[in-house]
Amino acid sequence: MQLTNETSYANGTVMIVDDTPGNLALLSDTLSEAGYRVLVATDGLAALEQIDYLKPDIILMDVVMPGIDGFETCRRLKADPSKADIPVLFMTGLSELDNLLRGFGEGGLDYIVKPIRPPEVLARIDVHLALARDKQRAEQALSHSPFAALAVDASGCITWLTPAAKTLLADALPKAEMITIGAYLPEPMLAWARQRIGSAGRDSADAYRSNTGVSASIASCRNLNDNGGGEYLLLLKKDAGEWNLESLKDSLGLTFREAEILMWISRGKTNKEVGLILDSSHRTVNKHLEHIFEKLGVATRAAAVAMVLQRTGPAGK
């Protein structure tokens, strides 16, 4: 592995895969001066080996090289889930349509036509790095959120899912195994999804619900590709269930109206909103809350809600 220097690199890391010394020198100098760290490999196998130790942010890949060519190198790279997200820009003097299409088919995002023009290279790198980073931010946000979503192809094979969706599927369908990208939806959700996809999801009310203790419903199923193919997005959610107000009031020593108010407060409603729902003034709601706090021995709304959820769970049962 070759690095241009040991300073910090604000713009990211670029790997150049090329067996031509002149191209390597020109690109290395251009990228270093622009603030990039530069990694160099002179053939495809060396590039794949280096990426195991240091993952670049983007790759400039020559097409014609000794050993495996750039297309095959890209294919192997994209076959590894831990490396598949690295953007690959091919560098080539080939202009035949078949060659261009093959590059895109193997997972390349763009072409840089030789002879190399440094300003063009920098512009293309900037654009593709910005897109890749936007995608990473979105994926990280989804990975750390409770948003449960997954994408499947027309056969029901999972092509993408959030951690929350994986957890929800496992909870809703205890017999489901290997819920991961590349696997099929577990039955009986698979049969339902295939039926929905086959009917183009016209019946949006036809939600799937498990019959286990933890229920789940698919809130949406829509085509992600306007031409009628591609992937389908499934949005999952837990059913909140109904609150047993009689049980709540008896267990906490509240009146029925106080139990109602506590239920709506637990669902995130403000005092004013609770008043509108129950056809009461917000002052009346405030007075009821004072009595609720006194009976529960707490001083804040948050403490009251926490006590309720500890006793009843999120569904309020």
PDB file of N, CA and C in Angstrom, residues 12 38 48 76 90 96 104 116 143 152-153 185 211 220 231 274 277 284 294:
ATOM      1  N   GLY A  12     -10.897  13.091   1.977  1.00  0.00           N
ATOM      2  CA  GLY A  12     -11.149  11.664   1.872  1.00  0.00           C
ATOM      3  C   GLY A  12      -9.997  10.907   1.251  1.00  0.00           C
ATOM      4  N   VAL A  38      -4.058   9.348  -1.060  1.00  0.00           N
ATOM      5  CA  VAL A  38      -4.017   8.538  -2.272  1.00  0.00           C
ATOM      6  C   VAL A  38      -3.446   7.156  -1.965  1.00  0.00           C
ATOM      7  N   LEU A  48      -7.818  -5.332  -4.365  1.00  0.00           N
ATOM      8  CA  LEU A  48      -8.745  -6.026  -3.473  1.00  0.00           C
ATOM      9  C   LEU A  48      -8.086  -6.378  -2.146  1.00  0.00           C
ATOM     10  N   ARG A  76     -15.955  -8.358  -8.312  1.00  0.00           N
ATOM     11  CA  ARG A  76     -15.584  -9.012  -7.051  1.00  0.00           C
ATOM     12  C   ARG A  76     -15.768  -8.057  -5.872  1.00  0.00           C
ATOM     13  N   PHE A  90     -14.615   4.139 -13.602  1.00  0.00           N
ATOM     14  CA  PHE A  90     -13.707   3.494 -14.538  1.00  0.00           C
ATOM     15  C   PHE A  90     -12.929   4.534 -15.339  1.00  0.00           C
ATOM     16  N   GLU A  96     -16.350   1.572 -27.191  1.00  0.00           N
ATOM     17  CA  GLU A  96     -17.439   0.739 -27.688  1.00  0.00           C
ATOM     18  C   GLU A  96     -18.573   0.679 -26.660  1.00  0.00           C
ATOM     19  N   PHE A 104     -21.053  -0.440 -16.312  1.00  0.00           N
ATOM     20  CA  PHE A 104     -22.201  -0.112 -15.463  1.00  0.00           C
ATOM     21  C   PHE A 104     -22.832  -1.378 -14.894  1.00  0.00           C
ATOM     22  N   ILE A 116      -6.410  11.468 -19.562  1.00  0.00           N
ATOM     23  CA  ILE A 116      -6.936  12.010 -18.312  1.00  0.00           C
ATOM     24  C   ILE A 116      -6.809  13.525 -18.277  1.00  0.00           C
ATOM     25  N   SER A 143     -30.362   3.646  10.606  1.00  0.00           N
ATOM     26  CA  SER A 143     -29.849   2.573  11.457  1.00  0.00           C
ATOM     27  C   SER A 143     -29.997   2.888  12.933  1.00  0.00           C
ATOM     28  N   VAL A 152     -37.982  -5.058  -0.883  1.00  0.00           N
ATOM     29  CA  VAL A 152     -37.936  -6.405  -1.447  1.00  0.00           C
ATOM     30  C   VAL A 152     -38.099  -6.309  -2.955  1.00  0.00           C
ATOM     31  N   ASP A 153     -37.613  -7.340  -3.662  1.00  0.00           N
ATOM     32  CA  ASP A 153     -37.874  -7.388  -5.092  1.00  0.00           C
ATOM     33  C   ASP A 153     -39.221  -8.071  -5.322  1.00  0.00           C
ATOM     34  N   LEU A 185     -38.590 -12.896   2.670  1.00  0.00           N
ATOM     35  CA  LEU A 185     -39.463 -12.610   3.802  1.00  0.00           C
ATOM     36  C   LEU A 185     -39.943 -13.925   4.404  1.00  0.00           C
ATOM     37  N   ASN A 211     -50.314 -13.046  13.915  1.00  0.00           N
ATOM     38  CA  ASN A 211     -51.229 -13.495  14.971  1.00  0.00           C
ATOM     39  C   ASN A 211     -50.472 -13.876  16.242  1.00  0.00           C
ATOM     40  N   SER A 220     -47.414   0.350   4.100  1.00  0.00           N
ATOM     41  CA  SER A 220     -47.313   0.832   2.724  1.00  0.00           C
ATOM     42  C   SER A 220     -46.528  -0.160   1.900  1.00  0.00           C
ATOM     43  N   GLU A 231     -37.804  -2.592  -7.042  1.00  0.00           N
ATOM     44  CA  GLU A 231     -38.008  -2.929  -5.639  1.00  0.00           C
ATOM     45  C   GLU A 231     -39.293  -2.326  -5.083  1.00  0.00           C
ATOM     46  N   VAL A 274     -55.479  17.562  24.891  1.00  0.00           N
ATOM     47  CA  VAL A 274     -56.322  16.656  25.678  1.00  0.00           C
ATOM     48  C   VAL A 274     -57.680  17.300  25.950  1.00  0.00           C
ATOM     49  N   ILE A 277     -59.803  17.010  22.863  1.00  0.00           N
ATOM     50  CA  ILE A 277     -60.257  15.634  22.649  1.00  0.00           C
ATOM     51  C   ILE A 277     -61.402  15.272  23.595  1.00  0.00           C
ATOM     52  N   THR A 284     -59.244  22.666  33.245  1.00  0.00           N
ATOM     53  CA  THR A 284     -59.801  21.462  33.868  1.00  0.00           C
ATOM     54  C   THR A 284     -58.813  20.301  33.776  1.00  0.00           C
ATOM     55  N   GLU A 294     -50.733  13.826  42.543  1.00  0.00           N
ATOM     56  CA  GLU A 294     -50.842  13.598  43.987  1.00  0.00           C
ATOM     57  C   GLU A 294     -51.116  12.124  44.281  1.00  0.00           C
TER      58      GLU A 294
END
